[in-house]
mmCIF file of C-alpha atoms in Angstrom:
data_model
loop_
_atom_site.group_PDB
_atom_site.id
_atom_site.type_symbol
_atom_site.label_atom_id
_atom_site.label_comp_id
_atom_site.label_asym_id
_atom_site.label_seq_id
_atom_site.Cartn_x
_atom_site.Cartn_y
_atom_site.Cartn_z
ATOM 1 C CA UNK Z 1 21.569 15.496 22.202
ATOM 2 C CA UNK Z 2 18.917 13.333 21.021
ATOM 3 C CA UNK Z 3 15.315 12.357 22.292
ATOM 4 C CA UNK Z 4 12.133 11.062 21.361
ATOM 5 C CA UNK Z 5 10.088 13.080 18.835
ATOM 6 C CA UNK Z 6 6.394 12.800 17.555
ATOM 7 C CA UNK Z 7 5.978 11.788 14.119
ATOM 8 C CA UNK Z 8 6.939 14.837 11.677
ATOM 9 C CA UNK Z 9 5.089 16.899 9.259
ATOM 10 C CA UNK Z 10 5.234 16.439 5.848
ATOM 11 C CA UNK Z 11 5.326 18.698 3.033
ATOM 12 C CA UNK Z 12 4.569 17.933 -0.636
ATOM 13 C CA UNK Z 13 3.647 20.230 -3.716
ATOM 14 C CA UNK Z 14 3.003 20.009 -7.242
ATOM 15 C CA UNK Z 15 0.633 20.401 -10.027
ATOM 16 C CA UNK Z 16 -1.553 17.790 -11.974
ATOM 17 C CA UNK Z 17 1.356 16.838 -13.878
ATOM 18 C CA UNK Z 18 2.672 15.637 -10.734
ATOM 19 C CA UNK Z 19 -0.436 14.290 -8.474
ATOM 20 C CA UNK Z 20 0.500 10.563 -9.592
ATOM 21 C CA UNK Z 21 3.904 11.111 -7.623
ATOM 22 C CA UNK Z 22 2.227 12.689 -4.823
ATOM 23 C CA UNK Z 23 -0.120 9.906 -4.209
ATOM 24 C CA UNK Z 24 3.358 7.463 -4.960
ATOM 25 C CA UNK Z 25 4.575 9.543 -2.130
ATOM 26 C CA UNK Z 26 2.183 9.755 0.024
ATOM 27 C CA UNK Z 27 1.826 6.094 -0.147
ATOM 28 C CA UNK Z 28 5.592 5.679 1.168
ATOM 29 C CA UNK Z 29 5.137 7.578 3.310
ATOM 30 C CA UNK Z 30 2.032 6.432 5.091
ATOM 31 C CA UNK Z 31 3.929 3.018 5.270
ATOM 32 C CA UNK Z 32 7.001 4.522 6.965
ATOM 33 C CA UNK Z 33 5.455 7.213 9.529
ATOM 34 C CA UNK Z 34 1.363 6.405 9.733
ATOM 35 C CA UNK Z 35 0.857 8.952 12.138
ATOM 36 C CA UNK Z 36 2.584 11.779 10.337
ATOM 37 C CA UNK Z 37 0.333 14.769 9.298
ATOM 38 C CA UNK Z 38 0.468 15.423 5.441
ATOM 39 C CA UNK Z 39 0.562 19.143 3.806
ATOM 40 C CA UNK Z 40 -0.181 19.402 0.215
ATOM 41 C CA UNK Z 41 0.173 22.873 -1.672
ATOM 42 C CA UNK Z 42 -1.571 21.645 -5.166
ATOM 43 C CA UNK Z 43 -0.481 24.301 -7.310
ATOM 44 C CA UNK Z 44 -3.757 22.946 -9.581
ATOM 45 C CA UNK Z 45 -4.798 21.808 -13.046
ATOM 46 C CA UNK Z 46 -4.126 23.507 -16.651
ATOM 47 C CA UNK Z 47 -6.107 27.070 -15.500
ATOM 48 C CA UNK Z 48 -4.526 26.955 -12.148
ATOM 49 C CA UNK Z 49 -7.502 25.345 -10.038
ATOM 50 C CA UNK Z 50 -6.477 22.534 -7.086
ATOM 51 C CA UNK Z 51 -8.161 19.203 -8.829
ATOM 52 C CA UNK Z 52 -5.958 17.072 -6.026
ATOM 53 C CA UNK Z 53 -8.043 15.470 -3.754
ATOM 54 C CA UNK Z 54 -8.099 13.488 0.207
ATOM 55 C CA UNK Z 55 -9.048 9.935 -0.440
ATOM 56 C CA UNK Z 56 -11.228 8.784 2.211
ATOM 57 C CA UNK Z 57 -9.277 6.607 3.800
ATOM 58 C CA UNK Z 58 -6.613 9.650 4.344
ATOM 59 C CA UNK Z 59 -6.594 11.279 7.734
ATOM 60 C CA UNK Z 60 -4.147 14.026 8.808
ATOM 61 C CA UNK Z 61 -4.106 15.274 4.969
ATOM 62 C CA UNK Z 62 -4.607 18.659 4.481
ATOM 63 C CA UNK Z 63 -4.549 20.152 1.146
ATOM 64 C CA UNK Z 64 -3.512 23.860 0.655
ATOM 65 C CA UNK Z 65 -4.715 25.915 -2.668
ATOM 66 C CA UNK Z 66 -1.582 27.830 -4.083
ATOM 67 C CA UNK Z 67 -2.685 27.781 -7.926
ATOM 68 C CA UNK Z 68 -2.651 31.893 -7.938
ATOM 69 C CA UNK Z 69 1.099 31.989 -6.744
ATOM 70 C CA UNK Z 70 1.884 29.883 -9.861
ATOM 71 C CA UNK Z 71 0.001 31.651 -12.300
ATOM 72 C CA UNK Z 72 1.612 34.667 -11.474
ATOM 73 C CA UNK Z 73 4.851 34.742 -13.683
ATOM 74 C CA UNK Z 74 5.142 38.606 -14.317
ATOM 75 C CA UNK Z 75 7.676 39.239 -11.766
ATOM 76 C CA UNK Z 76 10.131 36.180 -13.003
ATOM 77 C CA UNK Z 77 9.400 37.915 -16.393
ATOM 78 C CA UNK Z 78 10.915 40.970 -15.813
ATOM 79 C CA UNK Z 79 13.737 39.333 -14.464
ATOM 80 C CA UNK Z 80 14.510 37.248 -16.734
ATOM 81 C CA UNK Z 81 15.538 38.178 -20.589
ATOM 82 C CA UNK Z 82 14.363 36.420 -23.969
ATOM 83 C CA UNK Z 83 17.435 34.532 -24.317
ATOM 84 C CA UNK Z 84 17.475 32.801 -20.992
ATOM 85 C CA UNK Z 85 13.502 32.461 -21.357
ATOM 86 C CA UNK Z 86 14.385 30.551 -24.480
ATOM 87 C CA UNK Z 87 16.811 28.275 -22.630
ATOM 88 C CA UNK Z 88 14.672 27.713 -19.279
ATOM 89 C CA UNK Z 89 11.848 26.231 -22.341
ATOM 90 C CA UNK Z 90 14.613 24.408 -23.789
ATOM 91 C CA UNK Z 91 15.654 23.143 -20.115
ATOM 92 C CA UNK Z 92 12.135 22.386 -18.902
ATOM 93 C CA UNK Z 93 10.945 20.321 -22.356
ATOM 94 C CA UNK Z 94 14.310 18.352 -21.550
ATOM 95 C CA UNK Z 95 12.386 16.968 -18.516
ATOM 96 C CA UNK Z 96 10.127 14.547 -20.028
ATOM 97 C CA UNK Z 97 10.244 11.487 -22.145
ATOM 98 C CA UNK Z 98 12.165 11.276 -25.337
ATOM 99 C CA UNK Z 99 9.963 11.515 -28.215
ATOM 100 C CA UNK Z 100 8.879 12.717 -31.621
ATOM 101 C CA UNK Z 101 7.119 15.651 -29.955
ATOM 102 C CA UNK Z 102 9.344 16.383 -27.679
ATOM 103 C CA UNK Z 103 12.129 16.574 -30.291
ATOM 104 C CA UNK Z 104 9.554 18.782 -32.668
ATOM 105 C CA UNK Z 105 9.352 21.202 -29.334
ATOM 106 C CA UNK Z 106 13.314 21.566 -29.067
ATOM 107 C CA UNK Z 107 13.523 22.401 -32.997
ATOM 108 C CA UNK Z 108 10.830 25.131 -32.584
ATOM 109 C CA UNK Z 109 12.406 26.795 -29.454
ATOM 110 C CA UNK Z 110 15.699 26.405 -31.439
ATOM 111 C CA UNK Z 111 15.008 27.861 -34.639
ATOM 112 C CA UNK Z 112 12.110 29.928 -34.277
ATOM 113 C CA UNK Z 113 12.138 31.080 -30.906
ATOM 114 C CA UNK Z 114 9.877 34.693 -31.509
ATOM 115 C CA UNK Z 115 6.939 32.588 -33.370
ATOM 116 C CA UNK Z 116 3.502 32.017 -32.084
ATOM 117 C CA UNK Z 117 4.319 27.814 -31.697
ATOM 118 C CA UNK Z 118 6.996 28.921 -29.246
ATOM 119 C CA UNK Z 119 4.554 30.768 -27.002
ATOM 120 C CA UNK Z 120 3.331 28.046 -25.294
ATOM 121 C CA UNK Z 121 6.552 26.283 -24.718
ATOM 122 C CA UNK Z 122 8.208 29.789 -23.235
ATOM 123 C CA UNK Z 123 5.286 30.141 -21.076
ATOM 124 C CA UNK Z 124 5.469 26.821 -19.815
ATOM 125 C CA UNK Z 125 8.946 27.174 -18.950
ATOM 126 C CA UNK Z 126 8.614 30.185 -16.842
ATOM 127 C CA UNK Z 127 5.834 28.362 -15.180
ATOM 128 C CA UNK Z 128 8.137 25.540 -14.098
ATOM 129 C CA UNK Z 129 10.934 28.191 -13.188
ATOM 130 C CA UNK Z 130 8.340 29.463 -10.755
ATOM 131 C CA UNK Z 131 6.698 26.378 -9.448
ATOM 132 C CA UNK Z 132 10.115 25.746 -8.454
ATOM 133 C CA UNK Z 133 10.867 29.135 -6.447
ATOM 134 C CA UNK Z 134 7.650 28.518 -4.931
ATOM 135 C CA UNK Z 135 8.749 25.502 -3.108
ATOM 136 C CA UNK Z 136 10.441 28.046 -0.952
ATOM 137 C CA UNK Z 137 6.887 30.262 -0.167
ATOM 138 C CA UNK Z 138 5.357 27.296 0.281
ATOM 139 C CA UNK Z 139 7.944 25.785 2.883
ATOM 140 C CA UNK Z 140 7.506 29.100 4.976
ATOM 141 C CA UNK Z 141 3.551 29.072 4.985
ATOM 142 C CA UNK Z 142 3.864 25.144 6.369
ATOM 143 C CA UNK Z 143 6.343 25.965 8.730
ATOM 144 C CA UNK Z 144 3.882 28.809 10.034
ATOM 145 C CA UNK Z 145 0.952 26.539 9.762
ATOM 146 C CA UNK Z 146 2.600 23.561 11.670
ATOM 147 C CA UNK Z 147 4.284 25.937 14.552
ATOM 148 C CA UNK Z 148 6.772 25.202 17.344
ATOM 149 C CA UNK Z 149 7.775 22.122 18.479
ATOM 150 C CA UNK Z 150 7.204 19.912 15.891
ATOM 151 C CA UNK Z 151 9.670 18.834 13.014
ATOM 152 C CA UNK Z 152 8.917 19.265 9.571
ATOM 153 C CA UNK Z 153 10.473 17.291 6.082
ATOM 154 C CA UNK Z 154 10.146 18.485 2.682
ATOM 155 C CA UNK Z 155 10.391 16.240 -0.150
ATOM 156 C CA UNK Z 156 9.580 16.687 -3.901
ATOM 157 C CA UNK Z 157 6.851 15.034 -6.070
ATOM 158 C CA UNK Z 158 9.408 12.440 -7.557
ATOM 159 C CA UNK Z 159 11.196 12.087 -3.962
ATOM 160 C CA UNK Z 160 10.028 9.138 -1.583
ATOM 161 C CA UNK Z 161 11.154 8.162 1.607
ATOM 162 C CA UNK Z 162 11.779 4.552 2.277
ATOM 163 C CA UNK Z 163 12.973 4.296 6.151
ATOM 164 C CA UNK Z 164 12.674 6.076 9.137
ATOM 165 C CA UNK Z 165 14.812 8.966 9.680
ATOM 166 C CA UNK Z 166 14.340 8.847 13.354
ATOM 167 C CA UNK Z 167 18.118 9.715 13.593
ATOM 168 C CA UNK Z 168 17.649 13.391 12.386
ATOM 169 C CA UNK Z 169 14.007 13.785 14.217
ATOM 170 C CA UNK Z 170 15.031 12.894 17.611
ATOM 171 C CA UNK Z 171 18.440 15.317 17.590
ATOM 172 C CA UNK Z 172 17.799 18.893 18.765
ATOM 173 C CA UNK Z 173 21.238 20.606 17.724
ATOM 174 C CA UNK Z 174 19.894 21.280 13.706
ATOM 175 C CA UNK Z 175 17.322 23.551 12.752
ATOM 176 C CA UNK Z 176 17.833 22.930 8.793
ATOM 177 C CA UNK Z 177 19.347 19.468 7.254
ATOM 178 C CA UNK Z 178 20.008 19.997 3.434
ATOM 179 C CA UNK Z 179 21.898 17.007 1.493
ATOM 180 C CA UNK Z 180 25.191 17.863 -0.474
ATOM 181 C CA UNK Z 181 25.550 16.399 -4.044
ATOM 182 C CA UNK Z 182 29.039 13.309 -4.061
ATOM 183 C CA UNK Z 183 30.585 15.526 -6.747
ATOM 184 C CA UNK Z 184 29.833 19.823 -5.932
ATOM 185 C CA UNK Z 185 30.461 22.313 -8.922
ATOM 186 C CA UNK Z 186 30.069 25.924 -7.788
ATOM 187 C CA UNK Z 187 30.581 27.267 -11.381
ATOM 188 C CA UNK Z 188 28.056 30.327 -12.200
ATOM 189 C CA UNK Z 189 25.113 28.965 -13.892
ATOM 190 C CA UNK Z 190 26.201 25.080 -13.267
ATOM 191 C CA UNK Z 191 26.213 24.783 -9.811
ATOM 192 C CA UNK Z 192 25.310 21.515 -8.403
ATOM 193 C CA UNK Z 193 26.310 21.422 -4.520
ATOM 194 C CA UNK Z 194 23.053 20.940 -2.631
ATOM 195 C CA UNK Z 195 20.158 19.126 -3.675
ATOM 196 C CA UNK Z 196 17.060 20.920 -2.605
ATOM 197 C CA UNK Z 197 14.753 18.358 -3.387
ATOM 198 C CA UNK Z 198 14.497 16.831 -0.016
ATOM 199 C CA UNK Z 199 15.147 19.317 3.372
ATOM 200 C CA UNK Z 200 14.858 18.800 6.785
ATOM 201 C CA UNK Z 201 13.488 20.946 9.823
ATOM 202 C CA UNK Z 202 13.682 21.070 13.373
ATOM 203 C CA UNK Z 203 11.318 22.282 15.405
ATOM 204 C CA UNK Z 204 12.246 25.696 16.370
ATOM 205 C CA UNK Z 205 9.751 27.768 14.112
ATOM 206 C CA UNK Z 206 11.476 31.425 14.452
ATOM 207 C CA UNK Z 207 14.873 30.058 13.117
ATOM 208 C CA UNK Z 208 12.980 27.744 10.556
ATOM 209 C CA UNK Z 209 11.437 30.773 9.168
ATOM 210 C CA UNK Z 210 14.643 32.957 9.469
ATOM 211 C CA UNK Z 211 16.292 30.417 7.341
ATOM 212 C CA UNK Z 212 13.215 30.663 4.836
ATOM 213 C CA UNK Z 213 13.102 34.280 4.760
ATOM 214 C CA UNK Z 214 16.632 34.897 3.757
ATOM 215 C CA UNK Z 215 16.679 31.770 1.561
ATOM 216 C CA UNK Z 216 13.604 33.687 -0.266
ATOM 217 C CA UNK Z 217 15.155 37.017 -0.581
ATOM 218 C CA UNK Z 218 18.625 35.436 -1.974
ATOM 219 C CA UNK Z 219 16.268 33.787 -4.199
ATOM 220 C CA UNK Z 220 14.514 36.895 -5.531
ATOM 221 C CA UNK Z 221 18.226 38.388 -6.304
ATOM 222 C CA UNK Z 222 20.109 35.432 -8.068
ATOM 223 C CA UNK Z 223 19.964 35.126 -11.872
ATOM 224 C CA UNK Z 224 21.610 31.827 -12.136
ATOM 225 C CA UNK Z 225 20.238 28.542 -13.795
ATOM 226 C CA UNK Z 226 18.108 26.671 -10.983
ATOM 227 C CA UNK Z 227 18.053 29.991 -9.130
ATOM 228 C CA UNK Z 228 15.907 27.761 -5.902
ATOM 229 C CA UNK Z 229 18.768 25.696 -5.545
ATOM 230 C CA UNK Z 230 21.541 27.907 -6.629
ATOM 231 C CA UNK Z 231 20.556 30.693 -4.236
ATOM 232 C CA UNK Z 232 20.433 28.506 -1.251
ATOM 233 C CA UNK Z 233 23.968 27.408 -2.234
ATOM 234 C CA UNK Z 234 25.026 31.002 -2.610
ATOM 235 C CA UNK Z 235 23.459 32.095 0.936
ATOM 236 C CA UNK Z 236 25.637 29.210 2.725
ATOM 237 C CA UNK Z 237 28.544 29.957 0.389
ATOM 238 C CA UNK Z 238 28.795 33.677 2.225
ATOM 239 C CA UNK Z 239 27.838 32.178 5.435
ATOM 240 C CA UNK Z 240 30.238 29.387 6.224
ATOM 241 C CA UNK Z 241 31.948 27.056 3.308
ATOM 242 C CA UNK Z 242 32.306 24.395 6.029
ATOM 243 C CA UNK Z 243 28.513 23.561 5.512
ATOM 244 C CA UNK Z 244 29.551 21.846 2.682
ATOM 245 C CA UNK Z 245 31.399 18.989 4.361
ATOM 246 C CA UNK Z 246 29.110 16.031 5.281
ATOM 247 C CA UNK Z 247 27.584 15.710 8.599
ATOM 248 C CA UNK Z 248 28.927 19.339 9.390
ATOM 249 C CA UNK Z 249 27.204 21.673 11.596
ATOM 250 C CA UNK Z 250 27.686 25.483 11.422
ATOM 251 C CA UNK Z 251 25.807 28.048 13.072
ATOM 252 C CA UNK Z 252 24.987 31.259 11.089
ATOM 253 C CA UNK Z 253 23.154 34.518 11.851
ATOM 254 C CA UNK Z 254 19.857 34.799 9.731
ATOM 255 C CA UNK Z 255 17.232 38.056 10.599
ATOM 256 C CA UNK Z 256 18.447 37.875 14.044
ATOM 257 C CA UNK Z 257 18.487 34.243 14.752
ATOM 258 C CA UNK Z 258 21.389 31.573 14.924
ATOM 259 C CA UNK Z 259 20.495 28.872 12.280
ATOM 260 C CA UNK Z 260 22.158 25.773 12.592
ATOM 261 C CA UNK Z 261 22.866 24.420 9.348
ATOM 262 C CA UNK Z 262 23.743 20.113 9.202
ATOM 263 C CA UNK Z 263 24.873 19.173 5.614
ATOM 264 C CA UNK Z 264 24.095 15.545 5.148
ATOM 265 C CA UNK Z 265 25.195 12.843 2.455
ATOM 266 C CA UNK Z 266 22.821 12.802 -0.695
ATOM 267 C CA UNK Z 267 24.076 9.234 -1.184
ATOM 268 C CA UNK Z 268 21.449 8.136 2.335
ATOM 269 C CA UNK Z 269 18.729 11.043 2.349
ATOM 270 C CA UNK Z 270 18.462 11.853 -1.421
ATOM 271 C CA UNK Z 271 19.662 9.708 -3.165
ATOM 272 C CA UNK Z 272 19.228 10.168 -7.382
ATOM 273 C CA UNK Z 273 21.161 7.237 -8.327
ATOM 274 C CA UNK Z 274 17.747 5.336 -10.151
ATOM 275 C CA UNK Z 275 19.586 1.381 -9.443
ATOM 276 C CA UNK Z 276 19.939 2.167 -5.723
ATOM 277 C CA UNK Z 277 16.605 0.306 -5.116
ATOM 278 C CA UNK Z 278 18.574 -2.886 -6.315
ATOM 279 C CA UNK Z 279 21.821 -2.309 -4.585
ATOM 280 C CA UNK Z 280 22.295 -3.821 -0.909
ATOM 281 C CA UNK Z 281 21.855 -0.805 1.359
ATOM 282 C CA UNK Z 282 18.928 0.844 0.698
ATOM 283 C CA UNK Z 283 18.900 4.816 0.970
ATOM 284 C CA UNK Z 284 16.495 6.728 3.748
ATOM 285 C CA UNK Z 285 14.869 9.084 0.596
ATOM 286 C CA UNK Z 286 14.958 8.210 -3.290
ATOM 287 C CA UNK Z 287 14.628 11.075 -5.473
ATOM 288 C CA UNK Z 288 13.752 10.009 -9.236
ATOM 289 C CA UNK Z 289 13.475 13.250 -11.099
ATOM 290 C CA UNK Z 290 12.650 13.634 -14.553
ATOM 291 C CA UNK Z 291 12.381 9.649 -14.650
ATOM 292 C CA UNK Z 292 9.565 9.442 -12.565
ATOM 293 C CA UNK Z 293 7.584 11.240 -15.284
ATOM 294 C CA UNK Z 294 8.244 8.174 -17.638
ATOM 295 C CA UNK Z 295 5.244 6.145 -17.578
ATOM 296 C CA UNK Z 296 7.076 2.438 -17.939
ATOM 297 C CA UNK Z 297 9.587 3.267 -15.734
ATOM 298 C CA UNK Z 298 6.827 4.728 -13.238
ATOM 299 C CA UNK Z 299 5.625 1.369 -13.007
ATOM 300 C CA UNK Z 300 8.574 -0.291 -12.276
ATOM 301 C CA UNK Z 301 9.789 2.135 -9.882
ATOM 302 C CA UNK Z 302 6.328 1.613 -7.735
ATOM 303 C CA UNK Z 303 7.066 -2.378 -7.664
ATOM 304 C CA UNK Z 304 10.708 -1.867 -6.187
ATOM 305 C CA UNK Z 305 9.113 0.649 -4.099
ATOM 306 C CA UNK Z 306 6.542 -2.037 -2.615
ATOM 307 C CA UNK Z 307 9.454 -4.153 -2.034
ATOM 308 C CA UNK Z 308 11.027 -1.883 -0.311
ATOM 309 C CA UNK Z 309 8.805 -0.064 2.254
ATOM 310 C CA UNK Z 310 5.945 -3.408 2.633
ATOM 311 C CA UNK Z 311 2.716 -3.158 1.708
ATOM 312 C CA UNK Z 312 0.577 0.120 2.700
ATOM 313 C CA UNK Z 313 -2.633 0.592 3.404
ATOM 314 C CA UNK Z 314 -3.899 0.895 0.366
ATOM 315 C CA UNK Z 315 -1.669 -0.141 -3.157
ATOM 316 C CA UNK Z 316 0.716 2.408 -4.228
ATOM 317 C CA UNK Z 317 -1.431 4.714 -6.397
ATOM 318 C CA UNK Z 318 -1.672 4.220 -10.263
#
């Protein structure tokens, strides 16, 4: 059944490594829904403080401090042994641009792993291990912030949405929308099935936070690569391997509620492919990771993505 909705919430995160894409975003995003309230969790600067800030002009914006939850790596320590430290740094400094310093970083973690000049690069790779089980934290405190009865859609820093997705807001049979990935590997520390980059949420709030609360706990217990994503995978996986069909529906029992669970094509709401701006259909959500961080290609990206959406208010942020 379908009906008209008001304009959802939307929920963005990241640190100052990522407030350029969260202005990009916002940007998009203000041009596709201008009435949509905005939730920021700015996980802050180098020591952890929130540095992003509302623009004037920016009404229903509200930013949310989480730069403690960040800072606080001891638990993902414990879990989490030298040798797969070593290879989350590895992973993480794989992230941004090629260059001479980024190839000096890979030799250090490579060859002298236990040495001071590693320190630094291990610690910032169990920071980015988890910033990126926060997402799920910070999901739960927006859903509890926005409530009942309205819908909610996460995207990350490097995802922007370029057309209405009216067609998932206005249906009332789906409590959680994730996108699967055109080619799913569910090999133990590769798996690459859902893309958790951009979610979905209708506006029950009890089964919205069921989902979240069992998403977080599965979280907490898996040890695999990408343990976010991999987890949510995982939970389904036990659930119902139907949900990973397109534009299936299953129902599943989460802390006493009966999520309904709509897997959706990656290809239209999160799409990665980086020359889908210039092919002839145009995806709902683009979602540039690691690329985004590249300053030249930054600046193309925010042309095609003035093409694409119009003008907004205000230029797409520099």
């Amino acid at each position: 059944m379908t009906h008209p909705q008001e304009a959802p919430t939307f929920v963005l995160m990241g640190n100052h490594k990522y407030y350029h894409l969260l202005r990009v975003s916002i940007d998009c995003i203000r041009a596709v829904y201008p009435a949509s309230p905005i939730l920021v969790y700015d996980w802050g600067d180098e020591d952890y403080r929130p540095k992003f800030a509302a623009l004037p002009t920016e009404a229903n914006l509200t930013i949310v401090d989480w730069g403690d939850a960040i800072r606080d790596t001891a638990e993902l320590e414990q879990q989490i042994d030298f040798g797969r430290q070593v290879d989350l740094a590895i992973r993480h400094n794989a992230r941004f641009e090629r260059s001479w310093r980024q190839r000096l970083r890979k030799k250090i973690l490579k060859t002298l792993p236990g040495s001071i000049l590693a320190r630094p690069l291990l610690r910032a790779g169990l920071i980015f291990e988890n910033m990126i089980a926060q997402k799920i934290p910070c999901m739960a405190d927006a859903s509890r912030r926005i409530g009942g009865g309205r819908r909610m859609i996460f995207l990350d820093a490097d995802a922007f949405i370029l057309k209405p997705v009216d067609d998932l807001m206005s249906r009332d049979d789906f409590d959680v929308a994730v996108t699967l990935m055109g080619n799913p590997c569910f090999d133990v520390n590769n798996c690459s099935v859902i893309n958790s980059g951009v979610i979905f949420f209708g506006a029950n709030c009890d089964r919205r936070d069921a989902f979240l609360g069992q998403w977080l706990a599965a979280c907490a217990r898996n040890n695999e690569w990408l343990r976010e994503q991999t987890s949510m995978v995982r939970m389904l996986e036990a659930g119902d391997k139907a949900v990973f069909t397109e534009y299936t529906l299953v129902k599943l029992p989460m802390a006493g509620q009966d999520v309904s669970v709509l897997s959706l094509p990656q290809r239209v709401y999160n799409n990665t492919d980086h020359q889908c701006l210039s092919s002839g259909t145009i995806p709902r959500v683009v979602h540039f990771a690691n690329t985004a961080q590249n300053d030249k290609y930054l600046e193309e990206l925010k042309k095609q993505l003035r093409e694409v959406v119009g003008a907004p208010t205000a230029p797409l942020a520099r």
